[in-house]
GROMACS .gro file of C-alpha atoms in nm:
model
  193
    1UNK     CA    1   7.318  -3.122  -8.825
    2UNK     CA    2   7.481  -3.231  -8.461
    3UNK     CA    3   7.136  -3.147  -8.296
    4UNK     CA    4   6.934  -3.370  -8.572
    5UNK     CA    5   7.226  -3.668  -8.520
    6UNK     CA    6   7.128  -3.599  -8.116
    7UNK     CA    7   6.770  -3.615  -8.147
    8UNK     CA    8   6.731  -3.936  -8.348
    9UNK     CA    9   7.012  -4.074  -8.174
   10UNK     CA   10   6.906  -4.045  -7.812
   11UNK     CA   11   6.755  -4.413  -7.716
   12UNK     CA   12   6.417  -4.269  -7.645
   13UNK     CA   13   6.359  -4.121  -7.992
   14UNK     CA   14   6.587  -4.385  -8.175
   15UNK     CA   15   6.392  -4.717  -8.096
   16UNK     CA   16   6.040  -4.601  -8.184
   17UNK     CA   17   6.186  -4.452  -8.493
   18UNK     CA   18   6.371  -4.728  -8.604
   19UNK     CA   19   6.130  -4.978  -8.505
   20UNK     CA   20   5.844  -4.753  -8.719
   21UNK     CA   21   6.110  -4.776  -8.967
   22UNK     CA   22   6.190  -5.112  -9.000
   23UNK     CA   23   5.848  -5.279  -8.953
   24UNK     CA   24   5.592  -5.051  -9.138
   25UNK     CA   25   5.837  -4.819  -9.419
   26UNK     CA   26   6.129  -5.019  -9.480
   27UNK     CA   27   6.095  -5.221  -9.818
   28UNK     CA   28   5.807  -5.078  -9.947
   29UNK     CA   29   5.764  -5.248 -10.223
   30UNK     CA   30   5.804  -5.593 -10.118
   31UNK     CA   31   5.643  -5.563  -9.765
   32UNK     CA   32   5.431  -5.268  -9.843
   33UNK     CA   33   5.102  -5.514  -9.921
   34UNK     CA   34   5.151  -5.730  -9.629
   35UNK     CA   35   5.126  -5.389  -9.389
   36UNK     CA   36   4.813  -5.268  -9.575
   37UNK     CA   37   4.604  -5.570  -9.626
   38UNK     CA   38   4.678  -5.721  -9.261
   39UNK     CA   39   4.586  -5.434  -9.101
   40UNK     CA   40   4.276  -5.376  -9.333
   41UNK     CA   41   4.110  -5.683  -9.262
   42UNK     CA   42   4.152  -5.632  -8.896
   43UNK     CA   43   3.971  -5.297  -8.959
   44UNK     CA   44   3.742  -5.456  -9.150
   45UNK     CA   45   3.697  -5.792  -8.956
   46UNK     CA   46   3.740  -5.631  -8.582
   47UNK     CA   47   3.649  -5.254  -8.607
   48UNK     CA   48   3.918  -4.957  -8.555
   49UNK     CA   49   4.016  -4.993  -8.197
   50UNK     CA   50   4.111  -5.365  -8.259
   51UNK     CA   51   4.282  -5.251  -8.546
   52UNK     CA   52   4.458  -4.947  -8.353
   53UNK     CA   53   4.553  -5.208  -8.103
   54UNK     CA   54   4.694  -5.402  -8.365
   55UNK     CA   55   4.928  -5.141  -8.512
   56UNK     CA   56   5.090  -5.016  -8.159
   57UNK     CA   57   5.156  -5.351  -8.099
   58UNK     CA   58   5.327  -5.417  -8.393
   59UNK     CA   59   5.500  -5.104  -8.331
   60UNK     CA   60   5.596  -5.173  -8.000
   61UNK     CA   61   5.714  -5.560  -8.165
   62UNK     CA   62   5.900  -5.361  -8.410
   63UNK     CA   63   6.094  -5.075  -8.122
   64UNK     CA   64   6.160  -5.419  -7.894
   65UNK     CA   65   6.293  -5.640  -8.209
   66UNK     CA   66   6.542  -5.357  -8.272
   67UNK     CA   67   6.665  -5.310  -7.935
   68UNK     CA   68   6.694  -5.671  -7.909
   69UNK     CA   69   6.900  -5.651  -8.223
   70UNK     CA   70   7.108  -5.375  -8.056
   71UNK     CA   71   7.240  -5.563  -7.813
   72UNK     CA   72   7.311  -5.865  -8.020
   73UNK     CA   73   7.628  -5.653  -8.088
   74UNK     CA   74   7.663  -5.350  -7.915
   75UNK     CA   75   7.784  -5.451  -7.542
   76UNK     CA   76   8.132  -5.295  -7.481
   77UNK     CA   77   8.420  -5.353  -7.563
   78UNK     CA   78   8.346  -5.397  -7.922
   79UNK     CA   79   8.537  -5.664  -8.106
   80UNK     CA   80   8.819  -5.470  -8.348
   81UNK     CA   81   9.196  -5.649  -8.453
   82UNK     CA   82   9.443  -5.522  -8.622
   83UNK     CA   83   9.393  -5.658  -8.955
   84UNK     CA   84   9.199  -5.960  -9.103
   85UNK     CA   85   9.514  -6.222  -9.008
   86UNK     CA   86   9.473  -6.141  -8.657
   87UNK     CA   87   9.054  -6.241  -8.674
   88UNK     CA   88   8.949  -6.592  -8.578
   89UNK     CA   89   8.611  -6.756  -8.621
   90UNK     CA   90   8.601  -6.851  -8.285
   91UNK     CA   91   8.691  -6.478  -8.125
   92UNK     CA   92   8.451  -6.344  -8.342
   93UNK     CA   93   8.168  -6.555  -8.247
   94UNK     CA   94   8.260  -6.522  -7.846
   95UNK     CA   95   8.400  -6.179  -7.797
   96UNK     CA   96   8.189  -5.976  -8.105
   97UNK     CA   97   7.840  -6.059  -8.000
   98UNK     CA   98   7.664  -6.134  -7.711
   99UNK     CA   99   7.523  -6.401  -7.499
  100UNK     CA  100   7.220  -6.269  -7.289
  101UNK     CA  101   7.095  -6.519  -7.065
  102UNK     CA  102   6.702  -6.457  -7.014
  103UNK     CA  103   6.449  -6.607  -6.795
  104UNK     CA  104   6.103  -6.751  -6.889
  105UNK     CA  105   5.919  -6.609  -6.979
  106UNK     CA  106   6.064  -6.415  -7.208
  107UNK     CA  107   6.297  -6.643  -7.341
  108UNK     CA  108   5.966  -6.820  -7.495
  109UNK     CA  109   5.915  -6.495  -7.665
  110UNK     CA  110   6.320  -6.399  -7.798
  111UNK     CA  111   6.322  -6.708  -8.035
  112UNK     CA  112   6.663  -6.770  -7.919
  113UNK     CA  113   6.810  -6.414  -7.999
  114UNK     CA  114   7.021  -6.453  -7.644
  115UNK     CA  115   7.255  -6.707  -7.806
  116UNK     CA  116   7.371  -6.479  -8.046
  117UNK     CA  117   7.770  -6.607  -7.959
  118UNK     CA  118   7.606  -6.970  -8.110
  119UNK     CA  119   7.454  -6.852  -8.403
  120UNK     CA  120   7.814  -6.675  -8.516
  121UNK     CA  121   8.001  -6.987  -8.418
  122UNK     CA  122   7.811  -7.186  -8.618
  123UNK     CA  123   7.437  -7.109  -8.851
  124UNK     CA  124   7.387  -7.506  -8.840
  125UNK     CA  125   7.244  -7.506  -8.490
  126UNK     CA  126   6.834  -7.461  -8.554
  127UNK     CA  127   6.693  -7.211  -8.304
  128UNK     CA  128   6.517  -7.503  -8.111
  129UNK     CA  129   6.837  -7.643  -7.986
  130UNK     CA  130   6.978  -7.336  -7.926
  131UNK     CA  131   6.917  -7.356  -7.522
  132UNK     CA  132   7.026  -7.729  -7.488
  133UNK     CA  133   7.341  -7.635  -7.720
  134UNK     CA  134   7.378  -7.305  -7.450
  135UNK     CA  135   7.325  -7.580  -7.118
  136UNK     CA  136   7.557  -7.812  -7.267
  137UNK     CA  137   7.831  -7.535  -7.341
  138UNK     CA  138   7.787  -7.385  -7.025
  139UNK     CA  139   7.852  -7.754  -6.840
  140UNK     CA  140   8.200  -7.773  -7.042
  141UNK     CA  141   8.258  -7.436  -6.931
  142UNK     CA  142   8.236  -7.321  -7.311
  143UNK     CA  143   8.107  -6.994  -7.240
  144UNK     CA  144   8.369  -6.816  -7.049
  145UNK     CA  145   8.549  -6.632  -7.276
  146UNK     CA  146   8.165  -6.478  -7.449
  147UNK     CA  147   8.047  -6.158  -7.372
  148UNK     CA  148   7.768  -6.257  -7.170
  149UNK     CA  149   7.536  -5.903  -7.090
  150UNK     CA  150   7.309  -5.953  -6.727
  151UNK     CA  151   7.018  -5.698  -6.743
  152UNK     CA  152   7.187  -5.446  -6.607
  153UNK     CA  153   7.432  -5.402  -6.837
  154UNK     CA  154   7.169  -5.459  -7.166
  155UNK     CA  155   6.962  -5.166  -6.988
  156UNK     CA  156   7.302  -4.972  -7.008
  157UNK     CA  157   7.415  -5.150  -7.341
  158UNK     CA  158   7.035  -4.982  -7.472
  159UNK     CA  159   7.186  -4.622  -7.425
  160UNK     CA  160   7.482  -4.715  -7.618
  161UNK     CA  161   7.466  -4.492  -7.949
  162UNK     CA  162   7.799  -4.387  -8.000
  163UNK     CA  163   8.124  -4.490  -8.081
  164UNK     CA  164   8.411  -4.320  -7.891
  165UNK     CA  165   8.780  -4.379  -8.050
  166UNK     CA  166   8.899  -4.574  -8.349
  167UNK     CA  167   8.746  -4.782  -8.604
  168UNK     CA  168   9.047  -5.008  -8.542
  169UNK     CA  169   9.166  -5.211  -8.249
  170UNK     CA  170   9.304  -4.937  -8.060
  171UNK     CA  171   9.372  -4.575  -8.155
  172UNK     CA  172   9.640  -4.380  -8.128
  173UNK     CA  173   9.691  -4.344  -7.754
  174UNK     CA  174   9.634  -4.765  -7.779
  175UNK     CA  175   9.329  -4.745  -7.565
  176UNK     CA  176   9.063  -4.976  -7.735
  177UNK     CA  177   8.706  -4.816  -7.876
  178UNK     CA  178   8.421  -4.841  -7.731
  179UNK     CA  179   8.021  -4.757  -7.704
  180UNK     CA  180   7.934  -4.469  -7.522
  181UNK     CA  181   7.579  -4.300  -7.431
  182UNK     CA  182   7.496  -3.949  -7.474
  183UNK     CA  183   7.469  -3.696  -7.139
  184UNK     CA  184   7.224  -3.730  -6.955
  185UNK     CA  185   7.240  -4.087  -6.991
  186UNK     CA  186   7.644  -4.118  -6.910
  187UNK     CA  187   7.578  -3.892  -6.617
  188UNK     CA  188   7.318  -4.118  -6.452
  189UNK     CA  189   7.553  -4.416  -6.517
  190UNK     CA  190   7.332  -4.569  -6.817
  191UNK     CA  191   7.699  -4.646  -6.966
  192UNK     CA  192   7.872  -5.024  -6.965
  193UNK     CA  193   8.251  -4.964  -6.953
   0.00000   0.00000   0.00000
């Protein structure tokens, strides 16, 4: 059982799976037509290396769109309190999920996924203001208090498939919880602290 939770949890196995899962089995029944008949036509319309092509690179969409996901709120130090009085809004919009500046031109391909801390302050905001909402909060010096990742620390914050210590703000020895990445991945320092 440990070695099974190892295996699919080690970021090299766990993307591709979960990205095969999400995309193509997840939801059968209400996606399930949509990921035969697209990918038949293409077959049918473009031959069976087109339609090959087709299916890694939704596969590869898929492995990306989760790790993307991943680090929309798993960049240490996760955001625990000691009980529902002691969450605000605004803490858990700034401190529970992540703001990952990105340059172009992938940020023409994220869709606004690295103002995540915007979205959970407040849904209103449509994803095509998202960057001049970002500029403008940045100018007022909004930002400072929201776990912004650089890519360094989202390639480290990608190896993050643990959790080490309580479910609760801090555990017993009051040190807070945290992600953690498995050896060898700790060892070569693939681990945000």
């Amino acid at each position: 059982k440990w070695f099974l939770h190892r295996v699919i949890h080690d970021p090299i196995v766990f993307y591709p799976v979960a990205g095969l899962f999400v995309f193509f089995l997840n939801k059968p029944l209400e996606q399930g037509p949509f990921r035969v008949v697209v990918p038949l036509l293409v077959w049918l319309l473009l031959g069976p290396q087109t339609a090959t092509a087709y299916l890694l690179a939704a596969w590869l969409g898929g492995s990306l769109g989760v790790a993307a996901f991943h680090l929309q709120h798993h960049c240490n130090a996760p955001y625990r309190v000691e009980d529902d009085a002691s969450r605000t809004h605004l803490d858990a919009a700034m401190l529970g999920s992540t703001r990952i500046p990105l340059w172009w031109p992938l940020s023409v391909f994220s869709f606004g996924i690295e103002y995540h801390h915007i979205h959970h302050f407040d849904i209103r905001v449509p994803g095509y203001r998202l960057p001049r909402c970002d500029a403008e909060g940045e100018a007022q010096n909004l930002w400072s208090r929201a776990n912004t990742v650089d890519g360094l620390r989202a390639l480290k914050s990608l190896c993050h498939t643990q959790f080490k210590g309580s479910q609760k703000a801090t555990d017993a020895d009051g040190r807070p919880p945290q992600f953690t990445s498995f050896w060898p991945y700790s060892a070569l320092g693939m681990q945000d602290s």
